[in-house]
PDB file of C-alpha atoms in Angstrom:
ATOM      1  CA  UNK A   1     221.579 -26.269  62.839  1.00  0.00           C
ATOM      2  CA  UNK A   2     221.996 -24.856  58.942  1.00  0.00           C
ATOM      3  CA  UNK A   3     225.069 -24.723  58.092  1.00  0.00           C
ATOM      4  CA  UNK A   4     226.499 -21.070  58.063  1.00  0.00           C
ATOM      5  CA  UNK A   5     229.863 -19.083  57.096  1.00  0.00           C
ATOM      6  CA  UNK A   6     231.322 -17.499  60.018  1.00  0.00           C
ATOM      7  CA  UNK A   7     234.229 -15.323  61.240  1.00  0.00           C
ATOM      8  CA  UNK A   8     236.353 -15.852  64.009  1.00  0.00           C
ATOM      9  CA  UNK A   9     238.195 -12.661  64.803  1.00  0.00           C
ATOM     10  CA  UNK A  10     240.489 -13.717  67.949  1.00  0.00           C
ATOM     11  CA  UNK A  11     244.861 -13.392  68.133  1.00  0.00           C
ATOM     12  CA  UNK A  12     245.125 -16.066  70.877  1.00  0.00           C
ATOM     13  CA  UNK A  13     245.765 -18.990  68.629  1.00  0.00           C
ATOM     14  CA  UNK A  14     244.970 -21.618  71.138  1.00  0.00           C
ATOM     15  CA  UNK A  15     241.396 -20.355  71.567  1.00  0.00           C
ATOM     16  CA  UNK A  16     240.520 -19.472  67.945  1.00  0.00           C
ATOM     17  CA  UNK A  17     241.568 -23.489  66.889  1.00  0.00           C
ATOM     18  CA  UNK A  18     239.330 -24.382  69.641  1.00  0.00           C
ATOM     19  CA  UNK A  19     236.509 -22.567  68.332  1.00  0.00           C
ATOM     20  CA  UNK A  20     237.211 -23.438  64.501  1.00  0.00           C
ATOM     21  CA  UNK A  21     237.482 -26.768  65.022  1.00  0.00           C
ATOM     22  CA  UNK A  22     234.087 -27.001  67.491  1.00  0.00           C
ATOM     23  CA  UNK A  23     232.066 -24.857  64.909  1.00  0.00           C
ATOM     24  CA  UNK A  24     233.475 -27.004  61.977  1.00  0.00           C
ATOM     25  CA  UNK A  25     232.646 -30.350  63.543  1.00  0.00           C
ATOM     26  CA  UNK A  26     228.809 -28.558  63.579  1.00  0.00           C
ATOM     27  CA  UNK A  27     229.197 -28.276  60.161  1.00  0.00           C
ATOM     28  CA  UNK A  28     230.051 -24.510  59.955  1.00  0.00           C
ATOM     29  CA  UNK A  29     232.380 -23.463  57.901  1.00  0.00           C
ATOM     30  CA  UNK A  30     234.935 -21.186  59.860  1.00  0.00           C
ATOM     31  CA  UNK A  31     237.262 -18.612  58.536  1.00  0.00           C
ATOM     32  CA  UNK A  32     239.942 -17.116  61.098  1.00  0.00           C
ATOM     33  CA  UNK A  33     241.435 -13.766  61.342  1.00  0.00           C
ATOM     34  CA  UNK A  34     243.954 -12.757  63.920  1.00  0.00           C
ATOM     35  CA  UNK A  35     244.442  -8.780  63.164  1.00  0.00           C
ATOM     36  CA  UNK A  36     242.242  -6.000  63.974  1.00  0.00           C
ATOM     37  CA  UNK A  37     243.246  -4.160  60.717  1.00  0.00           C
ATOM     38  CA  UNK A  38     241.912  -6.783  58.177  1.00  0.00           C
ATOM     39  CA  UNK A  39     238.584  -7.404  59.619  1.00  0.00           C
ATOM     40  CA  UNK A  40     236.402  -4.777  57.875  1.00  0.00           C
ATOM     41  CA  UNK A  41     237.954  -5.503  54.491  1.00  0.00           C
ATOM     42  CA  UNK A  42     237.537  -9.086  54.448  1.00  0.00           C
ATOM     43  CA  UNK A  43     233.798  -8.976  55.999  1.00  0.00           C
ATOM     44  CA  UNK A  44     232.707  -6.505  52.967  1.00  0.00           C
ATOM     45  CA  UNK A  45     234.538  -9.323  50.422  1.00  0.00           C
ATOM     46  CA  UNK A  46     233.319 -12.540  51.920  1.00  0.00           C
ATOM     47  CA  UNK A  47     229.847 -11.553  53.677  1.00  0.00           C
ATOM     48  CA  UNK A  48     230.172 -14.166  56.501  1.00  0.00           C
ATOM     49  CA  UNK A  49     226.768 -14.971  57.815  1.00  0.00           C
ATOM     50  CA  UNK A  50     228.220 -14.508  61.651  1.00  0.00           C
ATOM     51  CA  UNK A  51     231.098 -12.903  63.473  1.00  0.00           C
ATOM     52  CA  UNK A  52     232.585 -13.981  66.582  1.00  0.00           C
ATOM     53  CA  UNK A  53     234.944 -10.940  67.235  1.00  0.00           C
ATOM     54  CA  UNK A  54     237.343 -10.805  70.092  1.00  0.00           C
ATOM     55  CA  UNK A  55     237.426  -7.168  72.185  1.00  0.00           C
ATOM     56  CA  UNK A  56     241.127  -6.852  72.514  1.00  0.00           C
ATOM     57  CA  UNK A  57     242.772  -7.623  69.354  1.00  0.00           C
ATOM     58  CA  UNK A  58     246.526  -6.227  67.861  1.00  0.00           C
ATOM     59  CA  UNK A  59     246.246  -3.010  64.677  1.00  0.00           C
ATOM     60  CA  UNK A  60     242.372  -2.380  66.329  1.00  0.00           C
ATOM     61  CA  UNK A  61     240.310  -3.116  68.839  1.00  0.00           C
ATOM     62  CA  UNK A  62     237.256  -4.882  68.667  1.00  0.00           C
ATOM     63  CA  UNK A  63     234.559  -1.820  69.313  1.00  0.00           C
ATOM     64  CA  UNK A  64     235.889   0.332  66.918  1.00  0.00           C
ATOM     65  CA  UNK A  65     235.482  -2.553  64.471  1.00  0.00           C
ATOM     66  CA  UNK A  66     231.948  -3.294  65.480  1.00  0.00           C
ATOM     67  CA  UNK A  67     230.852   0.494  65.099  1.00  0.00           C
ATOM     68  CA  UNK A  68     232.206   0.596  61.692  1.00  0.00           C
ATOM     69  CA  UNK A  69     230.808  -2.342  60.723  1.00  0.00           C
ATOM     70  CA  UNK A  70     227.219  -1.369  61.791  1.00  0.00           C
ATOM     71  CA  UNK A  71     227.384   1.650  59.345  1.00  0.00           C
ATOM     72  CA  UNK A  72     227.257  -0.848  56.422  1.00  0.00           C
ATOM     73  CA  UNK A  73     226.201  -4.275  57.783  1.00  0.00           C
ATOM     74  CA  UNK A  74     223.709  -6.470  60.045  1.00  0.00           C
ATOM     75  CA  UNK A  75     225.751  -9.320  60.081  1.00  0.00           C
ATOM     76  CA  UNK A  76     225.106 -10.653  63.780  1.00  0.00           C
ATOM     77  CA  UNK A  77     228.538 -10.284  65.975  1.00  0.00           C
ATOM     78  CA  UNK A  78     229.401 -12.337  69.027  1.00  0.00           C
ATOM     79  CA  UNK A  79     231.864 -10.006  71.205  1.00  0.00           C
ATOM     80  CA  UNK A  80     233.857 -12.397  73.166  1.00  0.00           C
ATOM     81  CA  UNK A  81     236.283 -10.928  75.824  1.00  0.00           C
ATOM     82  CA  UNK A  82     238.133 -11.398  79.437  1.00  0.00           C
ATOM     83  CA  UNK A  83     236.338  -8.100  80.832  1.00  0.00           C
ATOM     84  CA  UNK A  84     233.604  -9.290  82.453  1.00  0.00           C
ATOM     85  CA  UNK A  85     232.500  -5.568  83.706  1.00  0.00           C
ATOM     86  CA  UNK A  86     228.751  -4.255  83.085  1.00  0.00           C
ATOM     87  CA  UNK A  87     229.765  -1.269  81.022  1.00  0.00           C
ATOM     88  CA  UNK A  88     231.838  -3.693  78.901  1.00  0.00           C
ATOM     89  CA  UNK A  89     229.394  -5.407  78.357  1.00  0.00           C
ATOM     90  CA  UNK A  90     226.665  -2.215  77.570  1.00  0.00           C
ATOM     91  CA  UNK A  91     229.114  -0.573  75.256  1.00  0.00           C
ATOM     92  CA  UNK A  92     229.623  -3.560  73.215  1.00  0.00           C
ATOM     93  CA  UNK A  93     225.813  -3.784  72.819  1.00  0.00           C
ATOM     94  CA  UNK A  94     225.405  -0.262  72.076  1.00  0.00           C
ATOM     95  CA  UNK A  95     227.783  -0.231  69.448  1.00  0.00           C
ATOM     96  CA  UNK A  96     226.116  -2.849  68.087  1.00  0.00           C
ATOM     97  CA  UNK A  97     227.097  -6.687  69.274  1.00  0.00           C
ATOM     98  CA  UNK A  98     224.128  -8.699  69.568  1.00  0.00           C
ATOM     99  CA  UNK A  99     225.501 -10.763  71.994  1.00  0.00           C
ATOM    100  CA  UNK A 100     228.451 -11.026  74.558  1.00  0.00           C
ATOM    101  CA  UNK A 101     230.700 -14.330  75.917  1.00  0.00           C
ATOM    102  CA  UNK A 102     233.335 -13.739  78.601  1.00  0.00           C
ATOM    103  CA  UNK A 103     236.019 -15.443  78.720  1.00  0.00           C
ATOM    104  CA  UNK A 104     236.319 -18.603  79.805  1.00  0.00           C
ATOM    105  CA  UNK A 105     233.488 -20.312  78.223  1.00  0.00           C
ATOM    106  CA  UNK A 106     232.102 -22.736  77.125  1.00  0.00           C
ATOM    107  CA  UNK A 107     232.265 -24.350  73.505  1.00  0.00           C
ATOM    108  CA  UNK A 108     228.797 -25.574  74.099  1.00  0.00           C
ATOM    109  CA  UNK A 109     227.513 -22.381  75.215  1.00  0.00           C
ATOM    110  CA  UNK A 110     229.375 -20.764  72.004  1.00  0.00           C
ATOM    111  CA  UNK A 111     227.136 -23.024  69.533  1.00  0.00           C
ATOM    112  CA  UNK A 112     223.959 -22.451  71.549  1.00  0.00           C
ATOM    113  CA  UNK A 113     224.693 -18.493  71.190  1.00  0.00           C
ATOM    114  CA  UNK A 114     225.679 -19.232  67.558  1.00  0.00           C
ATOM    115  CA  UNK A 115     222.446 -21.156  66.807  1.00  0.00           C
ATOM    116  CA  UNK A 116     219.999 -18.814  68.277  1.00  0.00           C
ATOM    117  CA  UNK A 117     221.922 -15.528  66.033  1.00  0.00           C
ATOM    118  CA  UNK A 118     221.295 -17.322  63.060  1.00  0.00           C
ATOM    119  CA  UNK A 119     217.894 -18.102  63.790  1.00  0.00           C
ATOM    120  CA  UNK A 120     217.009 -14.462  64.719  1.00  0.00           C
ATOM    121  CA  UNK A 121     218.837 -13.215  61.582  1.00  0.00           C
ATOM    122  CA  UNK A 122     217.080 -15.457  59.561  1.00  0.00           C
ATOM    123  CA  UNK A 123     213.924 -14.302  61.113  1.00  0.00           C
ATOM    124  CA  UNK A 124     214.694 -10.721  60.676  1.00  0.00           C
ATOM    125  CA  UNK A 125     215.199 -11.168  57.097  1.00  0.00           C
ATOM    126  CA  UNK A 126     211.714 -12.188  56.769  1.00  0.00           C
ATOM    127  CA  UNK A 127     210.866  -9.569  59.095  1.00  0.00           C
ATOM    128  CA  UNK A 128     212.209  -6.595  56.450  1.00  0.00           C
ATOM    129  CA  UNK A 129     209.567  -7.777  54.257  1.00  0.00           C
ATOM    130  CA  UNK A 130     206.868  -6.796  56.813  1.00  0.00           C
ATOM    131  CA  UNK A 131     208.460  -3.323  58.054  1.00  0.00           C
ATOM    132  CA  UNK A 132     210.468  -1.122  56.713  1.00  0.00           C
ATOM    133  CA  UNK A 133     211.587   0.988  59.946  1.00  0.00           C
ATOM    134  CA  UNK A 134     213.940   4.483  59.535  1.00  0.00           C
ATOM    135  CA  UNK A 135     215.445   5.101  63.077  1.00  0.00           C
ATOM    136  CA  UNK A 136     216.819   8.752  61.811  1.00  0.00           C
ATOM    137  CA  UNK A 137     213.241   9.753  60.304  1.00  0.00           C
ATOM    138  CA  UNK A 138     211.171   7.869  62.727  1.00  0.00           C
ATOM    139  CA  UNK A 139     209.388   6.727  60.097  1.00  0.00           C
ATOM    140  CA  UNK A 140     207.402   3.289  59.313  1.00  0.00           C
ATOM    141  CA  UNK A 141     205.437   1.310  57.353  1.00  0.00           C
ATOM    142  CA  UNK A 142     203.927  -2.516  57.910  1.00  0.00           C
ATOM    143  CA  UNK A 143     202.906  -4.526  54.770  1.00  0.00           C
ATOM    144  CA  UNK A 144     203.575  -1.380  52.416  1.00  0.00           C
ATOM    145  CA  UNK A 145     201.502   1.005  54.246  1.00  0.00           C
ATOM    146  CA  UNK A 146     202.659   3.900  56.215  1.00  0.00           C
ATOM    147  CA  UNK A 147     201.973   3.922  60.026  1.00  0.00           C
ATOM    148  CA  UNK A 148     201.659   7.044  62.053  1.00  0.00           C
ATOM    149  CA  UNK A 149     204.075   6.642  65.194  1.00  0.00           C
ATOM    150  CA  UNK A 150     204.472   8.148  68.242  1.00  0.00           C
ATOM    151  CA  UNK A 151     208.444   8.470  69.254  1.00  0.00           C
ATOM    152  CA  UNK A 152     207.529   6.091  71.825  1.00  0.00           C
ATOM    153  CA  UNK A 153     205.839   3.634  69.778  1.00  0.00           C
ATOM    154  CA  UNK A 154     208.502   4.168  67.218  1.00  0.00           C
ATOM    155  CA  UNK A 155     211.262   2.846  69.464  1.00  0.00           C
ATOM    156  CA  UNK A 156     208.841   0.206  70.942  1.00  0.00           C
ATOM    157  CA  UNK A 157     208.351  -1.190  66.669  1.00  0.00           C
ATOM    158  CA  UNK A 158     211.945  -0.764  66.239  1.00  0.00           C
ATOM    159  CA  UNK A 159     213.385  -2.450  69.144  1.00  0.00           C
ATOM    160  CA  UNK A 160     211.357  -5.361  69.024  1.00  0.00           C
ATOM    161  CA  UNK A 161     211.288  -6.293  65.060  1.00  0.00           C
ATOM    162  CA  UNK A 162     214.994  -5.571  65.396  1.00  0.00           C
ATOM    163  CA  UNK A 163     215.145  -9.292  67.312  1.00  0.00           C
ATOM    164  CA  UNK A 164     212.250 -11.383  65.957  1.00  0.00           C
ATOM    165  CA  UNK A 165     211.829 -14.031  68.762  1.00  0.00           C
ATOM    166  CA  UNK A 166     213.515 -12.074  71.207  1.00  0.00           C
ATOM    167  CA  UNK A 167     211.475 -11.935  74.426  1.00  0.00           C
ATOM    168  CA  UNK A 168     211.905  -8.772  76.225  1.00  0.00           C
ATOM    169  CA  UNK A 169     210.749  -7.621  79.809  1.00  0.00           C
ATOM    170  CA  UNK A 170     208.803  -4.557  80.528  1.00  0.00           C
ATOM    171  CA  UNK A 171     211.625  -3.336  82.476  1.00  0.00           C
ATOM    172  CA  UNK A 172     214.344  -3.684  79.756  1.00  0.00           C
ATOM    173  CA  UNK A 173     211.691  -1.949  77.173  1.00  0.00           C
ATOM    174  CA  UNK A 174     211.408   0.961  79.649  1.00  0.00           C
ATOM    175  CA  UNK A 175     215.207   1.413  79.651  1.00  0.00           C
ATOM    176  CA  UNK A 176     215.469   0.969  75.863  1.00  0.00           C
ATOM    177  CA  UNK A 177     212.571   3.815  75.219  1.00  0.00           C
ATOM    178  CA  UNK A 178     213.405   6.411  77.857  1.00  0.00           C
ATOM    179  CA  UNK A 179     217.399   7.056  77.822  1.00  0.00           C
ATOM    180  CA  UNK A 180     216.700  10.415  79.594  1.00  0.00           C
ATOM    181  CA  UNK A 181     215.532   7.882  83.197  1.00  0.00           C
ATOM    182  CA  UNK A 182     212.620   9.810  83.222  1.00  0.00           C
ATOM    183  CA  UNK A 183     210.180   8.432  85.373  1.00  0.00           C
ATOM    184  CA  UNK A 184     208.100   5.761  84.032  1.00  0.00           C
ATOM    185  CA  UNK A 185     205.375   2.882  85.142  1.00  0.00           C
ATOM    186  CA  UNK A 186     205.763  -0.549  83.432  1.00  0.00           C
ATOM    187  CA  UNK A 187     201.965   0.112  82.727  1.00  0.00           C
ATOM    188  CA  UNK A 188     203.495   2.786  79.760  1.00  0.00           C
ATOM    189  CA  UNK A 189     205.096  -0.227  77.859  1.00  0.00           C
ATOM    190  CA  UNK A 190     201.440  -1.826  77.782  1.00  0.00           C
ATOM    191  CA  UNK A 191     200.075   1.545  76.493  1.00  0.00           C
ATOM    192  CA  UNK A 192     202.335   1.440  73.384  1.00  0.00           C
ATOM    193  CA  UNK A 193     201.743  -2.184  72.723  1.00  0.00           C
ATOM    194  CA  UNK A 194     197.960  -1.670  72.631  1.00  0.00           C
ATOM    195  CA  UNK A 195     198.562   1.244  70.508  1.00  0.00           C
ATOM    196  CA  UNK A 196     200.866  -0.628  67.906  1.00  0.00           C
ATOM    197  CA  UNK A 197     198.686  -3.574  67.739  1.00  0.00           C
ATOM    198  CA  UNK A 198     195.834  -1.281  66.457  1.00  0.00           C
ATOM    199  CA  UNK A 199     197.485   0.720  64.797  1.00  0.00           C
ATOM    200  CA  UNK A 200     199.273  -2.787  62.562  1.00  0.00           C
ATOM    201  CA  UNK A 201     195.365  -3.932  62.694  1.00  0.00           C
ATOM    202  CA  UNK A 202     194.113  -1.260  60.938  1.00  0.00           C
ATOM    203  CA  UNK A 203     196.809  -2.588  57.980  1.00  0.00           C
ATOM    204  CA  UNK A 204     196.020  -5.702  58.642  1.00  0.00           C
ATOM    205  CA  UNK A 205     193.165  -6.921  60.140  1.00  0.00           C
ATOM    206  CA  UNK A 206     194.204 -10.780  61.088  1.00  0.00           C
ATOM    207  CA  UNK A 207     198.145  -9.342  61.744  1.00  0.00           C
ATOM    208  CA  UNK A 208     198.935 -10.224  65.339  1.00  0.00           C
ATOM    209  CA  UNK A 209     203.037  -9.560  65.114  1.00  0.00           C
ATOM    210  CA  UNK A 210     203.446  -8.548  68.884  1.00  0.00           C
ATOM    211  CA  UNK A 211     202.908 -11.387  71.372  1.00  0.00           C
ATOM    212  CA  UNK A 212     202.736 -11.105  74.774  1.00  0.00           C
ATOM    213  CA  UNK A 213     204.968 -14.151  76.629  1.00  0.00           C
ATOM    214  CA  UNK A 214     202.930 -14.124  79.963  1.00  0.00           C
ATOM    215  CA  UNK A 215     205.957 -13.579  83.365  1.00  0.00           C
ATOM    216  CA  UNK A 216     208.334 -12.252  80.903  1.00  0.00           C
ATOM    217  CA  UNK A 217     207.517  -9.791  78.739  1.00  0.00           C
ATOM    218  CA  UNK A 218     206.558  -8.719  74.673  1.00  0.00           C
ATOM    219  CA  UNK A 219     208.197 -10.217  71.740  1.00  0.00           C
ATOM    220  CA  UNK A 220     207.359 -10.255  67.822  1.00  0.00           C
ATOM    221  CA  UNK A 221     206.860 -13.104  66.294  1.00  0.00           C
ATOM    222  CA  UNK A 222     206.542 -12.990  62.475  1.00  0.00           C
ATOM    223  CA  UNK A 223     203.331 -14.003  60.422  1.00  0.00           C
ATOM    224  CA  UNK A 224     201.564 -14.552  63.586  1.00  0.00           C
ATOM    225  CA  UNK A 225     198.079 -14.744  62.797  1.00  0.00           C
ATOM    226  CA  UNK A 226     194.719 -15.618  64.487  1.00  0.00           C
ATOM    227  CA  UNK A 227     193.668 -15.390  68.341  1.00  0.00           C
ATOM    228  CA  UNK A 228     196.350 -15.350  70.104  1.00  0.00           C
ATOM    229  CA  UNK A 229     196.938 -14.226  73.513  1.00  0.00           C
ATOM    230  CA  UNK A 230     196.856 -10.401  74.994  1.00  0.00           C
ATOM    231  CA  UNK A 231     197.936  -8.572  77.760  1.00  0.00           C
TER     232      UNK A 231
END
């Protein structure tokens, strides 16, 4: 695993040494924080290359640090927390925490979640040099040239280059895409994916950037070329 500088943001002392000194001996190297209030400033000074932020931390929680931190960041964040309910767990993502560990857990499962961030972050860097995507225009381009969108296929694009790698299940695209609960076939996901793909074929020809992962779902997998399988 590269080696990476990440931010543990948790007050119980016992648990923050425990991850430290696990992501250290991985050769990470791990700066702590134990107060809500210093968390923004010291991200936008030091750039850590992942967070691990605890939910319920003294001067500010961890959600309202998250949100603020998505207006001027993509570093991934790891929410770890003892509330192990479902709308936890959406509102965290929502706000935007790419990931979510309840407490207790395991250090093992901790790196594996670690490992997999980076990789998709390092990914998605190569990914912005392939899209440029702007969620409030709902506007696109692929390679330098504009596309023309649908909403739909919009939020399809978006959700998807968002996590390169990430595989993701017609069902959970459907839920992404229609917020309203409108009623919906899985056979509409397949529509927009057939769209997209010839729509990023008319830019580029031998382009092939959304795979289908046969049982589970559609993922895009950067500089993907050649004949590769469809749905």
């Amino acid at each position: 695993m590269k080696s990476a500088h990440i931010l543990i943001v948790e007050d119980e002392a016992k648990i923050a040494s425990l991850l430290r000194d696990f992501l250290s001996s991985e050769g990470h190297r791990v700066s702590v924080l134990s107060e809500g209030t210093e968390v923004i400033a010291w991200i936008r000074e030091q750039n850590p290359d992942l967070v691990l932020l605890d939910l319920m931390l003294p001067g500010r929680d961890g959600l309202s640090i998250c949100r603020e931190l998505r207006t001027f960041s993509t570093v991934p964040v790891i929410m770890i927390t003892a509330r192990v309910e479902e709308i936890d767990r959406i509102v965290g993502l929502d706000l935007g925490a790419d990931d979510y560990i309840c407490k207790p857990f395991s250090l093992r499962e901790v790196v594996v979640r670690v490992r997999g961030l980076l990789r998709r972050a390092s990914a998605g860097s190569a990914a912005e040099t392939e899209f440029m995507l702007d969620p409030v225009r709902f506007e696109a381009s692929f390679r330098g040239q504009r596309l023309t969108l649908t909403v739909g296929e919009f939020r399809l694009l978006y959700v998807l280059v968002e996590q390169p790698g990430r595989v993701y299940s017609r069902a959970q695209l459907l839920d992404l895409l229609y917020l309203d609960h409108r009623v919906v076939t899985d056979r509409t996901v397949d529509t927009h994916i057939k769209n997209l793909r010839r729509k990023l074929q008319e830019v580029a020809p031998e382009a092939d950037p959304i795979q289908t992962v046969y049982g589970a779902g559609y993922k895009y997998a950067i500089q993907v070329t050649g004949n590769s399988d469809r749905s």
